[in-house]
CSV table of C-alpha atoms in Angstrom, one decimal:
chain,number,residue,atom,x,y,z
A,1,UNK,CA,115.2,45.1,60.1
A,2,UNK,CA,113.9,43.4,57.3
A,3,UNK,CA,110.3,44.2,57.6
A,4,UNK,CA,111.6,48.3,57.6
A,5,UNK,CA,112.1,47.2,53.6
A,6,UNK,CA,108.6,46.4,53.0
A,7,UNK,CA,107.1,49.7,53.3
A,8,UNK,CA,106.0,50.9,49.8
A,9,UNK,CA,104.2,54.2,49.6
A,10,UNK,CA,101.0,53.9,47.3
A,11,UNK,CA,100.4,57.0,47.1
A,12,UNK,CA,102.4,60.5,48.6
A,13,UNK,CA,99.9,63.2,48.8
A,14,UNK,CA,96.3,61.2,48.8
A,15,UNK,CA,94.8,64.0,50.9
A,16,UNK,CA,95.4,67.3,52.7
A,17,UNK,CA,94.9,67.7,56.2
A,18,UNK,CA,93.8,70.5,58.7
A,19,UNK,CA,95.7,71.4,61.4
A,20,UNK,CA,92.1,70.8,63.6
A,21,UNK,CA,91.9,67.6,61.6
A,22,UNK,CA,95.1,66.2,63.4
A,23,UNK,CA,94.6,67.9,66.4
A,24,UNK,CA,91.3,66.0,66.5
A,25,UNK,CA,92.7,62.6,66.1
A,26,UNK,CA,95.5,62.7,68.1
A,27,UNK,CA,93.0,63.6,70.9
A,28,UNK,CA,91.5,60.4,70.4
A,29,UNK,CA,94.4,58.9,70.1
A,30,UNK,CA,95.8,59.9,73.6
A,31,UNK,CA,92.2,59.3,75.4
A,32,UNK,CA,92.5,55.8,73.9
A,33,UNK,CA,95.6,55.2,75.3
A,34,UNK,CA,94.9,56.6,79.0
A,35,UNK,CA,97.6,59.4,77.9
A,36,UNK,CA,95.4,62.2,78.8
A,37,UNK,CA,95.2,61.7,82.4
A,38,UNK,CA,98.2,61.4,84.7
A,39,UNK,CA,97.1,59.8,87.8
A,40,UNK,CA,98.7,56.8,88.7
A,41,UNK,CA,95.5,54.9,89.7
A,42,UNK,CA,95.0,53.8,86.1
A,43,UNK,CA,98.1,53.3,85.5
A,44,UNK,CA,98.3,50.2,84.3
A,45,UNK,CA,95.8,50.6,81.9
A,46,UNK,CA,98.4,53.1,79.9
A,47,UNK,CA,99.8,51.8,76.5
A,48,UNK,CA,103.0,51.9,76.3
A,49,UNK,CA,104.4,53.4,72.9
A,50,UNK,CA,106.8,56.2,73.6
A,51,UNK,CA,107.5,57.6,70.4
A,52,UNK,CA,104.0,57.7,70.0
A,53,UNK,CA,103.0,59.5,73.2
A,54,UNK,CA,105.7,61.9,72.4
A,55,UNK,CA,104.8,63.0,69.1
A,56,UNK,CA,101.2,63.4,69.8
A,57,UNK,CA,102.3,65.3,73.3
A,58,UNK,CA,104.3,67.8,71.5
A,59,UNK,CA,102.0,68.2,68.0
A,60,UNK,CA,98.8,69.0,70.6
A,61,UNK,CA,100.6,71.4,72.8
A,62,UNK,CA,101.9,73.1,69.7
A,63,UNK,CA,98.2,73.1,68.6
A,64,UNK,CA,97.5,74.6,71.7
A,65,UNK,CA,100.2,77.5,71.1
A,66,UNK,CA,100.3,78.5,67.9
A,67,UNK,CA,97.3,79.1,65.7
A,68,UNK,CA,93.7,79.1,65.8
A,69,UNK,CA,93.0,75.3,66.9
A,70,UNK,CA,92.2,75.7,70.5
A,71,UNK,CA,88.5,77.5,69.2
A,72,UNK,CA,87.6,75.6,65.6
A,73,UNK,CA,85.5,73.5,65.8
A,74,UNK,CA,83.3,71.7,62.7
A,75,UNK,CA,80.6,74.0,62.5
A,76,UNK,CA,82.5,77.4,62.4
A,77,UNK,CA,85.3,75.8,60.1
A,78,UNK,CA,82.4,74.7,57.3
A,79,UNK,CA,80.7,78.0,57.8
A,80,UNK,CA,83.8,80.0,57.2
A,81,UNK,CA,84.5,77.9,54.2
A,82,UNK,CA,80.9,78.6,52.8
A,83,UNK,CA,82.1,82.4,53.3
A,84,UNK,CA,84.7,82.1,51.6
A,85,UNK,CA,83.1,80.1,48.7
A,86,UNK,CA,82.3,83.5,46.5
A,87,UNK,CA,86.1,83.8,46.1
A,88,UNK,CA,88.5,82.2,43.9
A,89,UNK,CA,90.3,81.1,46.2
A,90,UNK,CA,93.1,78.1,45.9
A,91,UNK,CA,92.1,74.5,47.9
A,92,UNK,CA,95.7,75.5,48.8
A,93,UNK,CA,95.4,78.7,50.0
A,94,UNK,CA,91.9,78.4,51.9
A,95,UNK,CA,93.2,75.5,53.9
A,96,UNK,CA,96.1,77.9,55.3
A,97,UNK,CA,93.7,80.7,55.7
A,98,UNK,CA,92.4,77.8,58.2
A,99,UNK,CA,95.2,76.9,59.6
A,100,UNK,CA,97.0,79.9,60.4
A,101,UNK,CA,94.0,82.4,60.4
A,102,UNK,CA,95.6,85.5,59.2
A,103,UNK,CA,94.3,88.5,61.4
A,104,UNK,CA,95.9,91.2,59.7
A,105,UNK,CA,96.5,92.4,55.9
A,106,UNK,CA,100.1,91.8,55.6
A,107,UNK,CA,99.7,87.9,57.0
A,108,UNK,CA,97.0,87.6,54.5
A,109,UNK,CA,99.1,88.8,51.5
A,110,UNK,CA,101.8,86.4,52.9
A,111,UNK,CA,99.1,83.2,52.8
A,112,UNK,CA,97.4,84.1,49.4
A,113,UNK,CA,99.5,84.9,46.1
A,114,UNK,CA,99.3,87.8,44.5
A,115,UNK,CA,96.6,88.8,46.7
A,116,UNK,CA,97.0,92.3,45.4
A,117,UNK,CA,96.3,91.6,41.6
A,118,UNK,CA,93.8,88.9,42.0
A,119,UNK,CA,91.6,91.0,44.8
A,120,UNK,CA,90.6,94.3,44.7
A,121,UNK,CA,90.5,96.5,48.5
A,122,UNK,CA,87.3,95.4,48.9
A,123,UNK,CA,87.2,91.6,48.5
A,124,UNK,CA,90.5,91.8,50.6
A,125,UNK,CA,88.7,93.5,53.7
A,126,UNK,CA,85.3,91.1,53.7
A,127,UNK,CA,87.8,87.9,53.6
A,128,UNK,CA,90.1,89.6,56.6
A,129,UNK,CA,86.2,90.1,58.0
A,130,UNK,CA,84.8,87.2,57.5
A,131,UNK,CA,88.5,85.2,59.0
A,132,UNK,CA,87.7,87.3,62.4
A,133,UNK,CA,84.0,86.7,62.7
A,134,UNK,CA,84.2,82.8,62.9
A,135,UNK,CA,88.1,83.0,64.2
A,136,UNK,CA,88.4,86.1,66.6
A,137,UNK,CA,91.4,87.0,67.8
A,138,UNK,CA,92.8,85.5,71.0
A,139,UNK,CA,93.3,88.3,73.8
A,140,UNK,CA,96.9,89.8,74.2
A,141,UNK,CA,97.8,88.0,77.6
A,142,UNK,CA,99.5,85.3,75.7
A,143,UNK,CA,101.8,87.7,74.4
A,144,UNK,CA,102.7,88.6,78.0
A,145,UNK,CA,103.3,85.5,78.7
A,146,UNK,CA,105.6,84.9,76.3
A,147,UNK,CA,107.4,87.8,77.5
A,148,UNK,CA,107.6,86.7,80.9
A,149,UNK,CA,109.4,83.3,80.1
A,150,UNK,CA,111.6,85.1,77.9
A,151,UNK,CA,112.8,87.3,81.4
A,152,UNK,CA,112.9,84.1,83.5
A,153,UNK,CA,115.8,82.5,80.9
A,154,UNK,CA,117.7,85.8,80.8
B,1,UNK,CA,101.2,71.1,56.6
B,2,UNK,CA,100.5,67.7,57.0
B,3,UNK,CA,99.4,65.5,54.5
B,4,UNK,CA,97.3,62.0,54.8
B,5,UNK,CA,100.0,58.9,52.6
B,6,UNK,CA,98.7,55.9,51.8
B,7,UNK,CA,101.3,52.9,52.3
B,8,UNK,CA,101.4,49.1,51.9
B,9,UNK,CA,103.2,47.3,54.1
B,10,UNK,CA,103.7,44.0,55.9
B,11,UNK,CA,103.9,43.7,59.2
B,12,UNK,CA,104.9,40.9,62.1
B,13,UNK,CA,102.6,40.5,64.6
B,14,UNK,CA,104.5,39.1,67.5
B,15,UNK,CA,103.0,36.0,68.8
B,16,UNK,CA,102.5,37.7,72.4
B,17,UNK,CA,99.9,39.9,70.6
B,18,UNK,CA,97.2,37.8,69.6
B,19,UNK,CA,95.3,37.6,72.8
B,20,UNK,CA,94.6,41.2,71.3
B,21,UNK,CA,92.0,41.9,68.6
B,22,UNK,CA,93.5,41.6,65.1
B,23,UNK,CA,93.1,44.9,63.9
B,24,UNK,CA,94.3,46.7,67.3
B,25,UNK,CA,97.0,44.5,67.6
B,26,UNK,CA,98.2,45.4,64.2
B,27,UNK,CA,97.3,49.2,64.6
B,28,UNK,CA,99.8,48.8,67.5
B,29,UNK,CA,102.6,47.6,65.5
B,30,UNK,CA,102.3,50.1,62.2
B,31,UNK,CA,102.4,53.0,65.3
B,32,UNK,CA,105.5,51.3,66.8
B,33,UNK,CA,107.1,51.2,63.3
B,34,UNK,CA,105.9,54.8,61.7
B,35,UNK,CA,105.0,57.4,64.6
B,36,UNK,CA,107.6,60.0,65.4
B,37,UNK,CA,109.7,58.7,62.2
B,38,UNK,CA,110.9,60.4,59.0
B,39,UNK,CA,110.3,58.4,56.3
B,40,UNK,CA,112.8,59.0,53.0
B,41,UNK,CA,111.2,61.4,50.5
B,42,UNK,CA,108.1,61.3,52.6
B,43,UNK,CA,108.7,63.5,55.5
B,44,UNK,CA,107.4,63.2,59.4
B,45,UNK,CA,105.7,61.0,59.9
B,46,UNK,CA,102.9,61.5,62.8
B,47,UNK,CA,100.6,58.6,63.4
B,48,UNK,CA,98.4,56.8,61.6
B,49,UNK,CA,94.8,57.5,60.2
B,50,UNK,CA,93.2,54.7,59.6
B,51,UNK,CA,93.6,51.2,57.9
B,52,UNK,CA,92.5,50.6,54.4
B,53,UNK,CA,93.0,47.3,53.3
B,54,UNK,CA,94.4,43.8,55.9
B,55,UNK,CA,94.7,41.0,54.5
B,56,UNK,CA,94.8,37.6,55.9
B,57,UNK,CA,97.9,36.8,58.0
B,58,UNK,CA,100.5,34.4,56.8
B,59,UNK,CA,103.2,31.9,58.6
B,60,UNK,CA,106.6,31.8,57.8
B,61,UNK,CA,108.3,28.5,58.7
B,62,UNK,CA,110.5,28.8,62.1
B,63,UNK,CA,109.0,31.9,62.9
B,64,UNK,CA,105.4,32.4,65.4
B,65,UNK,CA,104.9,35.8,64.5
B,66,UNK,CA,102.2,36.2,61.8
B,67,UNK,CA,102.8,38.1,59.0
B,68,UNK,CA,99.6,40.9,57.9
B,69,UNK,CA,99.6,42.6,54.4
B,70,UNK,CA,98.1,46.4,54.9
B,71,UNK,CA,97.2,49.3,53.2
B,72,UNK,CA,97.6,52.0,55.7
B,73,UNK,CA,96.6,55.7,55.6
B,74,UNK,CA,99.4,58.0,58.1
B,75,UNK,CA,99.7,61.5,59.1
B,76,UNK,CA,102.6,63.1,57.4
B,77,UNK,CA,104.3,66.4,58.4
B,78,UNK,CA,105.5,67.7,55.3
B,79,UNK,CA,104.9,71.4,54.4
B,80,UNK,CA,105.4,72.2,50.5
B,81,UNK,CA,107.4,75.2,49.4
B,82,UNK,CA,106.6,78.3,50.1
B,83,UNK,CA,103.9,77.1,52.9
B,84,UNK,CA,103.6,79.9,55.4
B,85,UNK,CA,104.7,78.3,59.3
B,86,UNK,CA,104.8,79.3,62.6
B,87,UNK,CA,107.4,77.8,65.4
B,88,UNK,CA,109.6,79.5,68.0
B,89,UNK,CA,113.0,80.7,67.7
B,90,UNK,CA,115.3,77.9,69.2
B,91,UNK,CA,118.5,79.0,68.7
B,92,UNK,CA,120.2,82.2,67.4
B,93,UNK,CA,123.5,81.4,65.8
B,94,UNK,CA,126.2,83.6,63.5
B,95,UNK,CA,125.1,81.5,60.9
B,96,UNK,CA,121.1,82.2,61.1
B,97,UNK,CA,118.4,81.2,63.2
B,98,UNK,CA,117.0,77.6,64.1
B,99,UNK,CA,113.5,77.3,64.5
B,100,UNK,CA,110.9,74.8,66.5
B,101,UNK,CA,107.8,73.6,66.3
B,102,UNK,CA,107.8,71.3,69.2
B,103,UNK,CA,107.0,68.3,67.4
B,104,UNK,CA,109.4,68.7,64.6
B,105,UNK,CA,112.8,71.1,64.8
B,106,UNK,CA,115.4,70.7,62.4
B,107,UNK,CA,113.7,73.8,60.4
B,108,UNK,CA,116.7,76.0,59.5
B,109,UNK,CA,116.6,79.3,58.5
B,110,UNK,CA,120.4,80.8,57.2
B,111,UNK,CA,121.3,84.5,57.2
B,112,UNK,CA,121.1,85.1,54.1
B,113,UNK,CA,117.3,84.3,53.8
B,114,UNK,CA,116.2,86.6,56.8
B,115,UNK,CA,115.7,90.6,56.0
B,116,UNK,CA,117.7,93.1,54.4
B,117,UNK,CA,120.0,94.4,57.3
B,118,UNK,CA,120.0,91.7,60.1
B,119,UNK,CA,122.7,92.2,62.0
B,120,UNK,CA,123.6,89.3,64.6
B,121,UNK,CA,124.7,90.5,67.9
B,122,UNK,CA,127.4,88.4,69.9
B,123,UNK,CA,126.2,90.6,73.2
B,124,UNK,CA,122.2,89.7,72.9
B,125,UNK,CA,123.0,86.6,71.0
B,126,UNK,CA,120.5,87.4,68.9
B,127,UNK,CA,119.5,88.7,65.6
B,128,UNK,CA,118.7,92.1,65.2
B,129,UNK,CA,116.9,93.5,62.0
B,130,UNK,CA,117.1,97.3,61.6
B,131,UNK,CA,114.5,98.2,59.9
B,132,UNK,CA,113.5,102.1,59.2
B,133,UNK,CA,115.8,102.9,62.2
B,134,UNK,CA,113.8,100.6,64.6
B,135,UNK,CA,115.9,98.1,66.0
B,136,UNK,CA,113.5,94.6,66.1
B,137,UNK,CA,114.8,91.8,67.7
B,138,UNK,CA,114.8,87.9,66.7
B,139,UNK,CA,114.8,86.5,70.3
B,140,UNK,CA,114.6,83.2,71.4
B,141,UNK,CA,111.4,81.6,72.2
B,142,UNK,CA,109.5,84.4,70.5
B,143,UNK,CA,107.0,83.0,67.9
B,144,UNK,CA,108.1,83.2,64.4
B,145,UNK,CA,106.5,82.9,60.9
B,146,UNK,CA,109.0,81.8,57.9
B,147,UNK,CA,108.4,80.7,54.2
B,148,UNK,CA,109.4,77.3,53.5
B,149,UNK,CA,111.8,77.5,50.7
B,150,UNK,CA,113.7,73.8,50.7
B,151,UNK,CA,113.3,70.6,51.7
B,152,UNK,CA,116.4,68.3,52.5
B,153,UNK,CA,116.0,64.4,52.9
B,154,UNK,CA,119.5,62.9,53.7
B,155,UNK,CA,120.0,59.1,53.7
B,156,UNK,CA,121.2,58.5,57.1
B,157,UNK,CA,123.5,55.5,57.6
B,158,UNK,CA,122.5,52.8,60.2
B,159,UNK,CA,124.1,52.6,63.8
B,160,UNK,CA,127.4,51.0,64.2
B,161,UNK,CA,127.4,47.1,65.0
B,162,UNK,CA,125.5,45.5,68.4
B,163,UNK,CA,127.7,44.2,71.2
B,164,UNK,CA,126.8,40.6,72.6
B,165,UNK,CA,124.5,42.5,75.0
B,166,UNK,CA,122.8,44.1,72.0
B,167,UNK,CA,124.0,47.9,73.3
B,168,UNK,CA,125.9,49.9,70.3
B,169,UNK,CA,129.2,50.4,70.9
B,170,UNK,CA,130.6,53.9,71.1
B,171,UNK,CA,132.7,55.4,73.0
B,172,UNK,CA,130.8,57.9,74.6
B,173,UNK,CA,127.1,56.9,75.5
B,174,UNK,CA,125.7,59.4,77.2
B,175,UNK,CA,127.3,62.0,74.8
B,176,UNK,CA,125.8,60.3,72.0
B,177,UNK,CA,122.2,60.5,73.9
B,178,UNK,CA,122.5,63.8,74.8
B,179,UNK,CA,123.4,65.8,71.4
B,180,UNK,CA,121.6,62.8,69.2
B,181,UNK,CA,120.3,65.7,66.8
B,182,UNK,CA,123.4,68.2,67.0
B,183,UNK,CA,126.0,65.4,66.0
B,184,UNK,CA,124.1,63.6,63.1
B,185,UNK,CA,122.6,65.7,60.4
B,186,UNK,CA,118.4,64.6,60.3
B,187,UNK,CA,117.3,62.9,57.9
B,188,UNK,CA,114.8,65.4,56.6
B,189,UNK,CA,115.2,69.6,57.5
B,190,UNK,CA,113.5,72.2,56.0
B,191,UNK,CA,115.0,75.2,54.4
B,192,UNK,CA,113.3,78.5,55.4
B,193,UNK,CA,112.9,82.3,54.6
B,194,UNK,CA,112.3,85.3,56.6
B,195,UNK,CA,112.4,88.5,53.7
B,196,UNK,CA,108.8,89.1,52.5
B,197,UNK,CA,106.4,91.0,54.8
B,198,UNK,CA,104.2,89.3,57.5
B,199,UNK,CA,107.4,87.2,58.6
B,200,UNK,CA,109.6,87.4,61.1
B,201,UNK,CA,108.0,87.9,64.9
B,202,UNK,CA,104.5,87.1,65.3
B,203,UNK,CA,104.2,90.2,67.5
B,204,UNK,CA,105.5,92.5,64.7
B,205,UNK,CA,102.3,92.4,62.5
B,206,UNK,CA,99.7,91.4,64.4
C-alpha cells in the first residue's frame, strides 16, 4: 500500500502517441509474453499478469475494429505526413487525421477546426485525396457484419 | 488519444524475483502496479514504454525485497476535449447513451448532448434521432463517433477492511464481482457529445 504513494508524475503530457504507435508495442508486448498464441504446449512459458494481458487484449482488438490501424504501417504513415506537410495543419489535428482517417467531408470538418475558414474547396478535396490514397477505405463487408450480430442479440 | 507520462517511482522487487534480470524483473513489477489502472488526474493507464532512468537498489532493514528508484515512461489513455472518438454503443438508457471502447468504457454521453430531436424509445430501447423526417437509430453495438466534452476524475475510497483470511468482507460477494463498475462510480469517465455533424453512427456519413 505504501509503495502506491510513491508514484510522482514528472511530467503529464511528455509526448503524443499514435494509435499504430501503441498498437505496435502492445504487439510486442503480447509476443513477449507468449500471449499471442493459445496452445497449451507452451504453456508454461506464459507470463502471468492479468490486468496486463487484458488491457492489451482489448486495446489491439479495438485496434483491429475501429480505425485505420489494421493497414498503417511506417512507410505510408511518414509519406502521408510528407503530403500533408504543404498544409497548416495543427500537430493536433494531423495526428487524428492518422488516427481516425476521415474518408468523407463531414468527418474531416469534425477532425480539423474551422476547416471551412482556414481551407478553401480545393485544399479540402487534395487532403480528403491524399487521406484515401495512403489509407483506402476498408470494403463494406464489415458493415454487414456488424449488422448480423446486431440480429443475433435481437 | 493516448499520451506517453513520464513517472518516478520506487518500486519493491520481491526477493523471489532476482533470479530474473534486473531490468525485466522490475519492468514486471511497474506493469503489475500501472497496467489496466486509472491513475488520479492522469487517466488510463495502458502499459508502459520504456524505462528512463533505475537507479541502484536499496535494503530496508527487516525487509528482503530490494527497493529500485525509476523514471518510467507509460501509455496513458487520456483523450483531451473535444478529441473526435470512436467506440460502440453499449447501452441505451432514458437518460442517454453509454459508450465502449473495449479497453476503456465508462465514456458517457447524456441526452441532452446528442442531436436536436432524439427521442428515446421504451419499445426499441433505443435512441431514435429524427432527422429531416428520417428516423435514424442509435442501436446498440453500432459504431459511434462522439466529441469529448468533460473529463471526470473521482477520488475513489479504498475497500472495506480484510478478514483474517485477507478476503473483504461484504455481504454479497459475487454481487459485488459481478456489477464492480455499475455500483461504484469509476474513478475517471469521460463526458461526450453527439450534436455537430460527422457524429453519431459511423454508417451515417461514411
Amino acid at each position: 500500500m505504501a509503495a502506491l504513494c510513491s508514484t510522482w508524475v514528472e511530467i503529464e503530457r511528455e509526448k503524443l502517441l499514435s494509435n499504430f504507435e501503441v498498437n505496435q508495442h502492445l504487439i510486442e508486448i503480447q509476443s513477449k509474453n507468449q500471449w499471442l498464441n493459445n496452445n497449451n504446449t507452451n504453456k508454461k512459458k506464459r507470463a502471468f499478469n492479468p490486468n496486463l494481458e487484458e488491457v492489451t487484449k482489448q486495446t489491439t482488438f479495438y485496434f483491429e475494429n475501429i480505425g485505420p490501424v489494421p493497414q498503417q504501417n511506417i512507410e505510408n504513415i511518414t509519406q502521408m505526413m510528407k503530403d500533408l506537410s504543404k498544409f497548416k495543419l495543427e500537430k493536433i489535428e494531423k495526428l487524428q487525421i492518422i488516427n481516425s482517417a476521415p474518408q468523407s467531408l463531414v468527418t474531416l470538418y469534425a477532425v480539423i477546426e474551422e476547416c471551412d475558414q482556414r481551407f478553401n474547396e480545393q485544399e479540402i478535396e487534395e487532403i480528403l485525396q491524399i487521406i484515401q490514397t495512403h489509407f483506402p477505405q476498408q470494403a463494406e463487408d464489415e458493415e454487414e457484419g456488424e449488422g448480423e450480430d446486431q440480429v443475433m442479440e435481437e | 488519444m493516448f499520451i506517453l507520462s513520464r513517472l518516478s517511482d520506487l518500486i519493491r522487487i520481491p526477493p523471489d524475483q532476482f533470479n530474473k534480470e534486473p531490468k525485466k524483473a522490475l519492468l514486471n513489477e511497474l506493469h503489475k502496479k500501472y497496467s489496466n489502472k486509472i491513475i488520479q488526474n492522469l487517466g488510463f493507464v495502458v502499459s508502459v514504454w520504456d524505462l528512463i532512468k533505475i537507479d541502484d537498489g536499496l535494503l530496508k532493514p527487516g525487509d528482503g525485497g530490494s527497493y529500485i528508484k525509476c523514471i518510467v515512461r507509460v501509455i496513458v489513455f487520456r483523450p483531451f476535449v473535444g478529441e473526435i472518438l470512436t467506440g460502440w454503443i453499449d447501452k441505451c438508457t432514458p437518460d442517454g447513451l453509454k459508450i465502449k471502447m473495449a479497453f476503456f468504457d465508462d465514456i458517457f454521453i447524456p441526452k441532452a448532448a446528442l442531436f436536436e430531436g432524439c427521442e428515446f424509445s421504451l419499445n426499441d430501447n433505443a435512441w431514435i434521432w429524427n432527422a429531416d423526417g428520417a428516423q435514424l437509430y442509435l442501436d446498440v453495438n453500432e459504431k459511434i463517433r462522439f466529441r469529448v466534452e468533460q473529463e471526470i476524475f473521482r477520488n475513489v475510497k479504498p475497500k472495506g477492511p480484510t478478514s483474517i483470511d485477507g478476503t473483504v468482507i461484504t455481504n454479497d460477494d459475487d454481487e459485488d464481482n459481478d456489477n464492480e463498475n455499475a455500483e461504484k462510480p469509476s474513478s475517471y469517465a469521460i463526458l461526450g457529445s453527439c450534436q455537430a455533424d460527422g457524429m453519431g453512427l459511423v454508417s451515417w456519413w461514411d
